[in-house]
Amino acid sequence: MTKLHLTRRGTLAAGFALATMLAAGSPSLAADFPDRQITLVVPFAAGGSTDVVSRILAQKMSDDLGQQVIVQNVAGAGGNLGADNVARADPDGYTILMGTVATHALNPLILKSTPYDPQKDFTPISLLVLVPNVLVVNPELPAKDVAELLALLKAEPGKYSYASSGNGTPLHLSGELFKSMAGVEMEHIPYKGSGPALNDLLGNQVSIMFDNLPSSSGHIKSGTLRALAVTTKERAPSFPEVPTIAETIPGYETYTWNALFAPPGTPADVVARLNAAANKALADPAVGERMKEFSATIVGSTPEELGAHVDAEIAKWTPIVRDAKIQLE
Amino acid sequence: MRSLTFDSTNALCGAVFIGLGGFFIYQSLNLDIGTALRMGPGYFPLVLAIILALLGVVILVQSTRVEGEPFGPIALRGMAFILPAPIVFGLTVRGLGFVPSLFLIALIAAFASARMKAPMAVVIAIAITLFSVVVFSYALGLPFQRFGPWVRF
Amino acid sequence: MDLFSNLALGFYTAASPENLFFCLVGVLLGTLVGVLPGIGATATIAMLLPITFQLEPVSSLIMLAGIYYGAQYGGSTTAILINMPGESSSAVTAIDGYQMARRGRAGAALSIAALGSFFAGTVSTFLVAIFAIPLTVIALKFGAAEYFSLMIVGLVSSVALAHGSIVKALAMVVLGLLLGLVGTDIYTGAPRFTLGIREYADGLNFVAVAVGVFGVAEILRNLEGEKTRTVLMSKVSGLWPTREDFKRMVGPVLRGTVIGSALGILPGGGAILAAFASYTVEKRISDKPQEFGQGAIAGVAGPESANNAGAQTSFIPLLTLGIPANPVMALMVGAMIIQGIVPGPNVAAEQPALFWGIIASMWIGNLMLVVLNLPLIGLWVKLLTIPYYVLFPIIMAFCSIGVYSVNSNVYDLYAVAFFGFVGYVLVKLRCEPAPLLLGFVLGPLLEENLRRAMILSRGDPTTFVTRPISAILLLIALAVLVVVFLPSVKAKREEVFQEED
């Protein structure tokens, strides 16, 4: 075991999990858990960033648990279908969910009806990674930083549009938050995923976009797109030269996160076993390397910390969604 | 030659398209239409649905001018056994699991033909199930549970 | 010359023993999943992603690419043999290929498809090698207005797909467009025509619709009046194409290759149009257009070549921009990221061995496919001698597995049954399913780009004619419309005159 890539929270989490396991004693469910394959439901299409994170982790978790953790993509309704499937699955730890900021904070706020309650209908397992978003522009746009972009938007209101990977996504909300905090106008143009939106951005059909950092990082490195700022509070370790939006608009912060959830009522020792496996996988140097290339920050947590995180995220997004008047059916 | 030349197939076809067009028009009207410059979610479907209904009218009108071929037999037995197969699979695959569910639908579908005898159907269903489990579940590793909670003791 | 040294590097990389092995594994697996009706490359590649974690990046991408074009290949086999297209592009092959099979010429149809695909694959691989980088510049010029106009060209052309009434074909296209709109409106999030079923919020699944209207409807058609009918298939005559067949496939293959290579570059729908466009062209310039839909060789050779050429060139936006043109390419992006390669314009410069290795492996893979598949044709044709009542429980079982494997959505299975019924009714009403499927694929793209173009132009509809590429495309659409409708109007007139005689 290497301590190099263990974050402090991760170490704590692993320690906590170990303690819970010892406290639970041996003749428990966890002793024979898992005795068959575990299904990790990914509520988005294969190939996306959540899917990639899931597959990297599932691989490592399988090694630790001694049973295959297989990824099942149940895409649909912005992640709600997959999340709902897990919320209603047997609480035995054999069906778990790769939840995100969308399934556990944004969708319930934006959609008129969500079939589950993100706080009550899940047993938190562990927070996994944070992924920064980024404000990118076509290099032909005469704005070298956020301040210049704001000046441009104020000089010609209604001229510029921004692209995002879809309506009600964390990226759309990052854009809306940007607009409301800076007091500028930009038309939102939703696409079906990052790919087509990036294509139009590269062709300068649209000149501004909010994207996941991993999906545009190749273009930022090659200079085909210009990153004006990342959306996290701190600069991204993979792009230390790119400033944050908060440096120009104080208090601005958005990011995407991934976390594991089990159905409600999953026994604590099973949760602890899964938590330990997840945090062990996160601490693996190879995983750390992948995640870094992917621009994701490894977090890791205890189940309780994840529960608190979900509460905090919902509290944070409620006023933003209300003010931006985003309400989808 | 019949005195009234009339293609019943095309007449029915026209009526079906008018009906489908009507359904989509009705559904579109519940959506926000918007304007041509600022289209709402209902605009494009409404235009299409109106075109569909109009095309249905054209087909209906044309059907009165020519005599058509007979409608031919209808595969009632086929429909009764083939169409339920995917539905049954959908209803049982999570509960029963992949193996029993697949066996069941192969058996149901086998009876769609009047030539199928019961023992033969069972043999085919078993063979299909075995092959699929080996290929899909083991070789390709599709993430299905082989036996679901309904049959797990 | 850079190209030669690059290609040499590519072939050197792709021809290493382990890469040859993974290429072979990929095309074999691809052929297998392609031949099994319903299950497609997307599900297979998704399943194999974690395995590629252990492989070298080049090997894993070569294998995944092999699965992709292997599945395209296998998909046309099922389309020809049992009228069950697994990918949108092989829907066109099914039209005439299946008719050829019914006439006992399954072997010829399969060999034509294989040889046409191989030729197209070879040419387009070299096109990728030479033009990959300059071509992306063109692809980037395509904005919403251009895509909209391109879709219009596609829709107008699709009318020629019909071999019966043009009005009915138009109605089927429109119905397809409407079905394509089922699901959540991307601009407002409003659910449309979902009948309140949340599982359809992302739209109807293409595989479910295609399997329903083509495959299940065909099974039902074969089951009707089975007591009176004894043989469904004519006796198999001649496994291989005749000299005459070869003569007739040259032109369509060449034209199909050009069309496919050109349209494949466009991300988002370009490759889908290729097969349809080729069919239209062949039918239009044929001196026996009445043969189309009855088993015309050109109707198999052209679209199959276009389809395969498009499949190869659709790697261009992936390799040069890191932008996926279809769900399979999206998975390839995922695979690259898992391997720690950041897809984007830098791949060619930073990872030349990977970039050129993949390109070279495409040609090697195509060669493997043709070598593997030509001997298999005899076996496939033998499958047709299995009594139909044994074959269709097998087909139904595989379809159900395949459809469910895409998204684990049971409502997709209900959609198969529903569209099987709809497809059968439409067949009984003498309507062709192919235009419906094209409309289904294009519907969302058409609307999405129309509305996006209008937002971008701030509500100015002249954007479609003031942007040069868009204007040219609309002119082409107009020209196609004139060419398609003039002869039919003339024919109508002649018909009327004859009736009066």
Short mmCIF file of N, CA, C and O in Angstrom, two decimals, chain B residues 7 9-10 12-13 17 24 27-28 31 36-37 39-41 44-45 48 52 55 59 71 73-75 78-79 82-83 86-87 89-91 93-94 98 102 105-106 109-110 112-116 128 131-132 136 140-144, chain C residues 33 36 39 47 167-168 170-172 174-175 177-178 181 185 188 191-193 195 216 219-220 223-224 226 229 389-390 392-394 396-398 400-401 404-405 408 410 413-414 417 421 424 428-431 446-447 450-451 454 459:
data_model
loop_
_atom_site.label_atom_id
_atom_site.label_comp_id
_atom_site.label_asym_id
_atom_site.label_seq_id
_atom_site.Cartn_x
_atom_site.Cartn_y
_atom_site.Cartn_z
N ASP B 7 -60.09 0.93 -53.78
CA ASP B 7 -59.00 0.16 -53.20
C ASP B 7 -59.14 0.19 -51.68
O ASP B 7 -58.80 1.18 -51.05
N THR B 9 -57.54 -1.36 -49.33
CA THR B 9 -56.29 -1.27 -48.59
C THR B 9 -55.84 0.17 -48.47
O THR B 9 -55.51 0.66 -47.39
N ASN B 10 -55.83 0.88 -49.62
CA ASN B 10 -55.37 2.26 -49.59
C ASN B 10 -56.34 3.16 -48.83
O ASN B 10 -55.92 4.12 -48.19
N LEU B 12 -58.04 2.29 -46.24
CA LEU B 12 -57.73 2.06 -44.84
C LEU B 12 -56.41 2.75 -44.47
O LEU B 12 -56.28 3.38 -43.42
N CYS B 13 -55.45 2.64 -45.39
CA CYS B 13 -54.15 3.25 -45.17
C CYS B 13 -54.29 4.75 -44.96
O CYS B 13 -53.74 5.31 -44.01
N PHE B 17 -53.39 6.95 -41.56
CA PHE B 17 -52.51 8.13 -41.49
C PHE B 17 -53.27 9.36 -40.97
O PHE B 17 -52.73 10.15 -40.22
N PHE B 24 -51.28 12.99 -33.29
CA PHE B 24 -50.13 13.85 -33.04
C PHE B 24 -50.54 15.33 -33.00
O PHE B 24 -49.96 16.11 -32.25
N GLN B 27 -51.95 15.83 -29.56
CA GLN B 27 -50.88 15.86 -28.55
C GLN B 27 -50.05 17.13 -28.64
O GLN B 27 -49.64 17.68 -27.63
N SER B 28 -49.79 17.59 -29.87
CA SER B 28 -48.96 18.79 -30.05
C SER B 28 -49.64 20.01 -29.49
O SER B 28 -49.00 20.94 -29.01
N LEU B 31 -48.78 21.19 -26.21
CA LEU B 31 -47.43 21.73 -25.98
C LEU B 31 -47.40 23.19 -26.37
O LEU B 31 -48.27 23.68 -27.09
N ALA B 36 -42.89 30.94 -35.49
CA ALA B 36 -41.94 30.41 -36.46
C ALA B 36 -40.52 30.89 -36.14
O ALA B 36 -39.55 30.20 -36.40
N LEU B 37 -40.41 32.07 -35.58
CA LEU B 37 -39.08 32.61 -35.29
C LEU B 37 -38.56 32.09 -33.97
O LEU B 37 -37.36 32.02 -33.74
N MET B 39 -39.47 28.93 -32.05
CA MET B 39 -40.32 27.74 -32.00
C MET B 39 -40.38 27.12 -30.63
O MET B 39 -39.36 26.95 -29.97
N GLY B 40 -41.57 26.76 -30.21
CA GLY B 40 -41.73 26.02 -28.97
C GLY B 40 -41.64 24.53 -29.27
O GLY B 40 -41.50 24.14 -30.44
N PRO B 41 -41.76 23.71 -28.23
CA PRO B 41 -41.65 22.26 -28.45
C PRO B 41 -42.77 21.70 -29.32
O PRO B 41 -42.63 20.62 -29.88
N PHE B 44 -42.81 22.26 -34.39
CA PHE B 44 -42.35 21.34 -35.44
C PHE B 44 -43.25 20.10 -35.53
O PHE B 44 -43.71 19.74 -36.63
N PRO B 45 -43.56 19.44 -34.39
CA PRO B 45 -44.46 18.29 -34.49
C PRO B 45 -45.84 18.65 -35.04
O PRO B 45 -46.42 17.86 -35.78
N LEU B 48 -45.63 18.83 -38.78
CA LEU B 48 -45.48 17.48 -39.32
C LEU B 48 -46.80 16.71 -39.24
O LEU B 48 -47.20 16.04 -40.20
N LEU B 52 -48.92 15.02 -42.17
CA LEU B 52 -49.25 13.59 -42.16
C LEU B 52 -50.74 13.38 -42.42
O LEU B 52 -51.14 12.56 -43.25
N LEU B 55 -51.51 14.11 -46.06
CA LEU B 55 -51.08 13.01 -46.92
C LEU B 55 -52.08 11.85 -46.82
O LEU B 55 -52.39 11.19 -47.81
N ILE B 59 -54.10 10.04 -49.87
CA ILE B 59 -54.14 8.59 -50.11
C ILE B 59 -55.59 8.10 -50.16
O ILE B 59 -55.96 7.30 -51.02
N PHE B 71 -56.67 -7.98 -49.56
CA PHE B 71 -55.92 -7.71 -48.34
C PHE B 71 -55.05 -8.88 -47.92
O PHE B 71 -54.02 -8.71 -47.31
N PRO B 73 -54.42 -12.93 -46.14
CA PRO B 73 -54.66 -13.46 -44.79
C PRO B 73 -53.92 -12.64 -43.73
O PRO B 73 -52.95 -11.96 -44.03
N ILE B 74 -54.39 -12.74 -42.51
CA ILE B 74 -53.75 -12.02 -41.41
C ILE B 74 -53.19 -13.03 -40.41
O ILE B 74 -53.85 -14.02 -40.08
N ALA B 75 -51.96 -12.76 -39.97
CA ALA B 75 -51.27 -13.71 -39.09
C ALA B 75 -51.75 -13.57 -37.65
O ALA B 75 -51.02 -13.06 -36.80
N GLY B 78 -49.79 -15.83 -35.30
CA GLY B 78 -48.45 -15.25 -35.18
C GLY B 78 -48.45 -14.10 -34.20
O GLY B 78 -47.63 -14.03 -33.28
N MET B 79 -49.42 -13.19 -34.37
CA MET B 79 -49.47 -12.02 -33.49
C MET B 79 -49.68 -12.44 -32.05
O MET B 79 -49.13 -11.87 -31.12
N ILE B 82 -46.07 -14.19 -31.13
CA ILE B 82 -44.81 -13.47 -31.33
C ILE B 82 -44.77 -12.17 -30.53
O ILE B 82 -43.79 -11.88 -29.83
N LEU B 83 -45.83 -11.39 -30.62
CA LEU B 83 -45.80 -10.07 -29.97
C LEU B 83 -45.66 -10.15 -28.45
O LEU B 83 -44.97 -9.32 -27.86
N PRO B 86 -41.44 -10.45 -26.48
CA PRO B 86 -40.60 -9.43 -25.83
C PRO B 86 -41.25 -8.81 -24.60
O PRO B 86 -40.55 -8.43 -23.65
N ILE B 87 -42.59 -8.75 -24.60
CA ILE B 87 -43.27 -8.16 -23.44
C ILE B 87 -43.04 -9.04 -22.21
O ILE B 87 -42.69 -8.55 -21.14
N PHE B 89 -40.65 -11.09 -21.73
CA PHE B 89 -39.24 -10.98 -21.34
C PHE B 89 -39.06 -9.73 -20.47
O PHE B 89 -38.41 -9.76 -19.43
N GLY B 90 -39.66 -8.63 -20.92
CA GLY B 90 -39.55 -7.38 -20.17
C GLY B 90 -40.14 -7.49 -18.78
O GLY B 90 -39.61 -6.96 -17.82
N LEU B 91 -41.27 -8.23 -18.68
CA LEU B 91 -41.94 -8.32 -17.38
C LEU B 91 -41.20 -9.22 -16.41
O LEU B 91 -41.28 -9.04 -15.20
N VAL B 93 -37.70 -10.44 -16.77
CA VAL B 93 -36.25 -10.59 -16.76
C VAL B 93 -35.62 -10.15 -15.43
O VAL B 93 -34.65 -10.73 -14.96
N ARG B 94 -36.23 -9.15 -14.79
CA ARG B 94 -35.65 -8.71 -13.52
C ARG B 94 -36.04 -9.62 -12.37
O ARG B 94 -35.26 -9.87 -11.48
N PHE B 98 -32.42 -13.89 -16.07
CA PHE B 98 -32.18 -14.06 -17.50
C PHE B 98 -32.55 -15.46 -17.99
O PHE B 98 -33.25 -15.63 -18.99
N LEU B 102 -35.76 -16.18 -20.43
CA LEU B 102 -35.45 -16.46 -21.84
C LEU B 102 -36.09 -17.76 -22.28
O LEU B 102 -36.67 -17.86 -23.37
N ILE B 105 -39.79 -17.18 -22.98
CA ILE B 105 -40.20 -16.48 -24.19
C ILE B 105 -39.87 -17.30 -25.44
O ILE B 105 -40.59 -17.24 -26.42
N ALA B 106 -38.80 -18.08 -25.39
CA ALA B 106 -38.49 -18.93 -26.53
C ALA B 106 -39.62 -19.94 -26.71
O ALA B 106 -40.05 -20.22 -27.84
N ALA B 109 -42.72 -18.07 -28.15
CA ALA B 109 -42.56 -17.71 -29.55
C ALA B 109 -42.61 -18.96 -30.43
O ALA B 109 -43.08 -18.91 -31.57
N ALA B 110 -42.14 -20.09 -29.90
CA ALA B 110 -42.11 -21.31 -30.69
C ALA B 110 -43.51 -21.73 -31.13
O ALA B 110 -43.69 -22.31 -32.19
N ALA B 112 -45.84 -19.96 -32.17
CA ALA B 112 -46.46 -19.07 -33.14
C ALA B 112 -46.78 -19.82 -34.43
O ALA B 112 -47.70 -19.47 -35.16
N SER B 113 -46.01 -20.84 -34.72
CA SER B 113 -46.28 -21.60 -35.93
C SER B 113 -47.18 -22.78 -35.61
O SER B 113 -46.98 -23.48 -34.62
N ALA B 114 -48.16 -23.01 -36.48
CA ALA B 114 -49.08 -24.13 -36.27
C ALA B 114 -48.37 -25.46 -36.44
O ALA B 114 -48.87 -26.50 -36.03
N ARG B 115 -47.18 -25.41 -37.04
CA ARG B 115 -46.48 -26.68 -37.28
C ARG B 115 -45.69 -27.14 -36.08
O ARG B 115 -45.16 -28.24 -36.05
N MET B 116 -45.55 -26.28 -35.10
CA MET B 116 -44.70 -26.62 -33.96
C MET B 116 -45.40 -27.61 -33.04
O MET B 116 -46.55 -27.41 -32.67
N ILE B 128 -31.97 -22.85 -27.16
CA ILE B 128 -31.77 -21.40 -27.25
C ILE B 128 -31.24 -20.86 -25.93
O ILE B 128 -30.31 -20.05 -25.88
N PHE B 131 -27.55 -21.88 -25.36
CA PHE B 131 -26.67 -21.13 -26.25
C PHE B 131 -26.53 -19.69 -25.77
O PHE B 131 -25.43 -19.15 -25.66
N SER B 132 -27.66 -19.06 -25.45
CA SER B 132 -27.63 -17.65 -25.07
C SER B 132 -26.87 -17.43 -23.78
O SER B 132 -26.16 -16.44 -23.64
N PHE B 136 -24.05 -14.95 -24.37
CA PHE B 136 -24.30 -13.60 -23.89
C PHE B 136 -23.86 -13.40 -22.45
O PHE B 136 -23.27 -12.39 -22.10
N LEU B 140 -19.86 -12.92 -23.53
CA LEU B 140 -19.90 -11.46 -23.71
C LEU B 140 -20.05 -10.72 -22.39
O LEU B 140 -19.85 -9.51 -22.34
N GLY B 141 -20.44 -11.42 -21.35
CA GLY B 141 -20.54 -10.80 -20.03
C GLY B 141 -21.59 -9.72 -19.92
O GLY B 141 -21.39 -8.72 -19.26
N LEU B 142 -22.74 -9.91 -20.56
CA LEU B 142 -23.82 -8.93 -20.41
C LEU B 142 -24.22 -8.84 -18.94
O LEU B 142 -24.30 -9.87 -18.26
N PRO B 143 -24.46 -7.65 -18.44
CA PRO B 143 -24.73 -7.51 -17.00
C PRO B 143 -26.14 -7.91 -16.61
O PRO B 143 -26.89 -7.12 -16.07
N PHE B 144 -26.53 -9.14 -16.87
CA PHE B 144 -27.86 -9.60 -16.45
C PHE B 144 -27.69 -10.60 -15.32
O PHE B 144 -26.76 -11.39 -15.33
N VAL C 33 -21.35 -10.40 -32.92
CA VAL C 33 -22.46 -9.61 -32.37
C VAL C 33 -23.26 -8.95 -33.48
O VAL C 33 -24.44 -8.67 -33.33
N LEU C 36 -25.72 -11.72 -34.74
CA LEU C 36 -26.82 -11.98 -33.82
C LEU C 36 -27.77 -10.80 -33.90
O LEU C 36 -27.36 -9.66 -33.66
N ILE C 39 -28.47 -7.41 -30.91
CA ILE C 39 -27.32 -6.93 -30.14
C ILE C 39 -26.33 -6.25 -31.07
O ILE C 39 -26.09 -6.70 -32.17
N MET C 47 -19.16 -3.25 -22.83
CA MET C 47 -18.80 -4.37 -21.97
C MET C 47 -17.30 -4.59 -21.91
O MET C 47 -16.75 -5.00 -20.90
N VAL C 167 -46.64 9.12 -52.48
CA VAL C 167 -47.39 9.76 -51.39
C VAL C 167 -47.27 8.94 -50.11
O VAL C 167 -47.05 9.47 -49.03
N LYS C 168 -47.39 7.62 -50.27
CA LYS C 168 -47.29 6.76 -49.09
C LYS C 168 -45.89 6.86 -48.49
O LYS C 168 -45.74 6.91 -47.27
N LEU C 170 -43.89 9.37 -48.60
CA LEU C 170 -43.80 10.66 -47.89
C LEU C 170 -44.49 10.56 -46.54
O LEU C 170 -43.95 11.02 -45.53
N ALA C 171 -45.65 9.94 -46.52
CA ALA C 171 -46.38 9.81 -45.26
C ALA C 171 -45.55 9.00 -44.26
O ALA C 171 -45.51 9.33 -43.07
N MET C 172 -44.87 7.97 -44.75
CA MET C 172 -44.04 7.15 -43.86
C MET C 172 -42.86 7.96 -43.31
O MET C 172 -42.50 7.83 -42.14
N VAL C 174 -42.81 11.18 -42.84
CA VAL C 174 -43.35 12.12 -41.86
C VAL C 174 -43.68 11.41 -40.55
O VAL C 174 -43.37 11.89 -39.47
N LEU C 175 -44.27 10.21 -40.68
CA LEU C 175 -44.58 9.44 -39.47
C LEU C 175 -43.28 9.12 -38.72
O LEU C 175 -43.21 9.23 -37.49
N LEU C 177 -40.49 10.86 -38.80
CA LEU C 177 -40.01 12.09 -38.18
C LEU C 177 -40.72 12.32 -36.85
O LEU C 177 -40.10 12.66 -35.84
N LEU C 178 -42.04 12.11 -36.85
CA LEU C 178 -42.82 12.33 -35.63
C LEU C 178 -42.39 11.35 -34.54
O LEU C 178 -42.24 11.73 -33.38
N LEU C 181 -39.38 12.30 -32.75
CA LEU C 181 -39.48 13.42 -31.80
C LEU C 181 -39.96 12.97 -30.42
O LEU C 181 -39.95 13.76 -29.48
N ASP C 185 -37.99 17.33 -25.19
CA ASP C 185 -37.53 18.40 -26.06
C ASP C 185 -36.24 18.98 -25.47
O ASP C 185 -36.23 19.40 -24.31
N THR C 188 -36.52 22.87 -24.19
CA THR C 188 -37.33 23.29 -23.05
C THR C 188 -37.48 22.20 -22.00
O THR C 188 -37.95 22.46 -20.90
N PRO C 191 -41.69 17.00 -22.09
CA PRO C 191 -41.82 15.66 -22.66
C PRO C 191 -42.85 15.68 -23.78
O PRO C 191 -43.88 16.35 -23.68
N ARG C 192 -42.54 14.99 -24.88
CA ARG C 192 -43.46 15.00 -26.01
C ARG C 192 -43.86 13.58 -26.40
O ARG C 192 -43.01 12.72 -26.60
N PHE C 193 -45.13 13.35 -26.54
CA PHE C 193 -45.69 12.07 -27.02
C PHE C 193 -45.19 10.88 -26.21
O PHE C 193 -45.10 9.78 -26.73
N LEU C 195 -46.69 9.77 -23.59
CA LEU C 195 -47.86 9.20 -22.93
C LEU C 195 -47.61 9.05 -21.43
O LEU C 195 -48.11 8.15 -20.78
N VAL C 216 -39.76 -8.11 -36.76
CA VAL C 216 -40.95 -8.75 -36.22
C VAL C 216 -42.07 -8.73 -37.26
O VAL C 216 -42.77 -9.73 -37.46
N ILE C 219 -41.47 -11.50 -39.67
CA ILE C 219 -41.83 -12.81 -39.11
C ILE C 219 -43.34 -13.02 -39.22
O ILE C 219 -43.82 -14.07 -39.66
N LEU C 220 -44.09 -12.00 -38.84
CA LEU C 220 -45.55 -12.12 -38.88
C LEU C 220 -46.02 -12.35 -40.31
O LEU C 220 -46.91 -13.15 -40.57
N LEU C 223 -45.68 -15.78 -41.25
CA LEU C 223 -46.54 -16.71 -40.53
C LEU C 223 -47.96 -16.72 -41.09
O LEU C 223 -48.74 -17.61 -40.77
N GLU C 224 -48.29 -15.71 -41.88
CA GLU C 224 -49.68 -15.66 -42.33
C GLU C 224 -49.92 -16.74 -43.39
O GLU C 224 -49.09 -17.00 -44.25
N GLU C 226 -49.69 -19.87 -43.34
CA GLU C 226 -48.60 -20.82 -43.51
C GLU C 226 -49.09 -22.21 -43.88
O GLU C 226 -48.32 -23.04 -44.34
N ARG C 229 -48.92 -22.36 -47.71
CA ARG C 229 -47.63 -22.17 -48.36
C ARG C 229 -46.65 -23.23 -47.89
O ARG C 229 -46.62 -23.58 -46.72
N TYR C 389 -40.08 -22.12 -38.79
CA TYR C 389 -40.71 -22.16 -37.46
C TYR C 389 -39.70 -22.46 -36.36
O TYR C 389 -39.98 -22.25 -35.20
N VAL C 390 -38.53 -22.93 -36.74
CA VAL C 390 -37.46 -23.12 -35.74
C VAL C 390 -36.68 -21.82 -35.61
O VAL C 390 -36.24 -21.44 -34.52
N PHE C 392 -37.64 -18.62 -36.00
CA PHE C 392 -38.12 -17.39 -35.37
C PHE C 392 -38.17 -17.37 -33.84
O PHE C 392 -38.01 -16.30 -33.27
N PRO C 393 -38.34 -18.52 -33.15
CA PRO C 393 -38.14 -18.38 -31.69
C PRO C 393 -36.71 -17.92 -31.38
O PRO C 393 -36.49 -17.13 -30.45
N ILE C 394 -35.75 -18.41 -32.21
CA ILE C 394 -34.36 -18.00 -32.00
C ILE C 394 -34.23 -16.49 -32.21
O ILE C 394 -33.66 -15.77 -31.38
N MET C 396 -36.53 -14.19 -32.06
CA MET C 396 -37.23 -13.42 -31.01
C MET C 396 -36.41 -13.39 -29.72
O MET C 396 -36.33 -12.36 -29.06
N ALA C 397 -35.79 -14.52 -29.38
CA ALA C 397 -34.99 -14.56 -28.16
C ALA C 397 -33.80 -13.61 -28.27
O ALA C 397 -33.55 -12.80 -27.37
N PHE C 398 -33.08 -13.68 -29.38
CA PHE C 398 -31.90 -12.82 -29.55
C PHE C 398 -32.29 -11.35 -29.60
O PHE C 398 -31.60 -10.49 -29.05
N SER C 400 -34.81 -9.93 -28.17
CA SER C 400 -35.16 -9.46 -26.84
C SER C 400 -33.90 -9.19 -26.03
O SER C 400 -33.78 -8.14 -25.39
N ILE C 401 -32.94 -10.10 -26.10
CA ILE C 401 -31.69 -9.90 -25.36
C ILE C 401 -30.99 -8.65 -25.87
O ILE C 401 -30.56 -7.79 -25.11
N TYR C 404 -32.69 -5.36 -24.94
CA TYR C 404 -32.56 -5.09 -23.51
C TYR C 404 -31.12 -4.71 -23.15
O TYR C 404 -30.89 -3.92 -22.24
N SER C 405 -30.15 -5.25 -23.90
CA SER C 405 -28.75 -5.00 -23.56
C SER C 405 -28.35 -3.55 -23.79
O SER C 405 -27.39 -3.07 -23.23
N SER C 408 -30.83 -1.61 -20.70
CA SER C 408 -31.52 -2.32 -19.62
C SER C 408 -32.88 -1.70 -19.33
O SER C 408 -33.27 -1.55 -18.18
N VAL C 410 -36.81 -2.03 -19.83
CA VAL C 410 -37.82 -3.01 -20.26
C VAL C 410 -38.84 -2.37 -21.20
O VAL C 410 -39.44 -3.05 -22.02
N LEU C 413 -38.39 -3.15 -24.71
CA LEU C 413 -38.93 -4.44 -25.14
C LEU C 413 -40.40 -4.30 -25.50
O LEU C 413 -40.88 -4.90 -26.47
N TYR C 414 -41.14 -3.50 -24.71
CA TYR C 414 -42.55 -3.29 -25.04
C TYR C 414 -42.65 -2.57 -26.38
O TYR C 414 -43.55 -2.83 -27.18
N ALA C 417 -42.56 -4.97 -29.32
CA ALA C 417 -43.85 -5.59 -29.60
C ALA C 417 -44.77 -4.60 -30.29
O ALA C 417 -45.41 -4.91 -31.31
N PHE C 421 -46.15 -4.80 -34.22
CA PHE C 421 -47.56 -4.73 -34.62
C PHE C 421 -47.77 -3.62 -35.65
O PHE C 421 -48.35 -3.83 -36.72
N TYR C 424 -46.33 -4.51 -38.96
CA TYR C 424 -47.12 -5.51 -39.67
C TYR C 424 -48.34 -4.85 -40.31
O TYR C 424 -48.67 -5.10 -41.48
N LYS C 428 -49.21 -4.65 -44.28
CA LYS C 428 -50.50 -5.05 -44.83
C LYS C 428 -51.13 -3.90 -45.64
O LYS C 428 -51.89 -4.13 -46.58
N LEU C 429 -50.81 -2.69 -45.25
CA LEU C 429 -51.35 -1.52 -45.96
C LEU C 429 -50.44 -1.14 -47.13
O LEU C 429 -50.58 -0.07 -47.70
N ARG C 430 -49.48 -2.00 -47.45
CA ARG C 430 -48.53 -1.81 -48.55
C ARG C 430 -47.73 -0.52 -48.38
O ARG C 430 -47.61 0.29 -49.29
N CYS C 431 -47.21 -0.30 -47.19
CA CYS C 431 -46.31 0.84 -46.95
C CYS C 431 -44.91 0.29 -46.68
O CYS C 431 -44.76 -0.75 -46.05
N LEU C 446 -33.20 17.01 -37.44
CA LEU C 446 -33.80 18.06 -38.27
C LEU C 446 -34.33 19.18 -37.40
O LEU C 446 -34.04 20.35 -37.60
N GLU C 447 -35.10 18.79 -36.39
CA GLU C 447 -35.72 19.81 -35.55
C GLU C 447 -34.67 20.53 -34.71
O GLU C 447 -34.67 21.75 -34.61
N LEU C 450 -32.79 22.93 -36.93
CA LEU C 450 -33.64 24.02 -37.37
C LEU C 450 -33.78 25.05 -36.26
O LEU C 450 -33.57 26.26 -36.46
N ARG C 451 -34.11 24.56 -35.08
CA ARG C 451 -34.34 25.50 -33.98
C ARG C 451 -33.05 26.16 -33.54
O ARG C 451 -33.03 27.34 -33.20
N MET C 454 -32.16 28.88 -35.90
CA MET C 454 -33.01 30.06 -35.71
C MET C 454 -32.59 30.84 -34.47
O MET C 454 -32.61 32.07 -34.48
N GLY C 459 -33.52 34.52 -34.92
CA GLY C 459 -34.83 34.48 -35.54
C GLY C 459 -34.87 34.92 -36.99
O GLY C 459 -35.93 35.25 -37.51
#
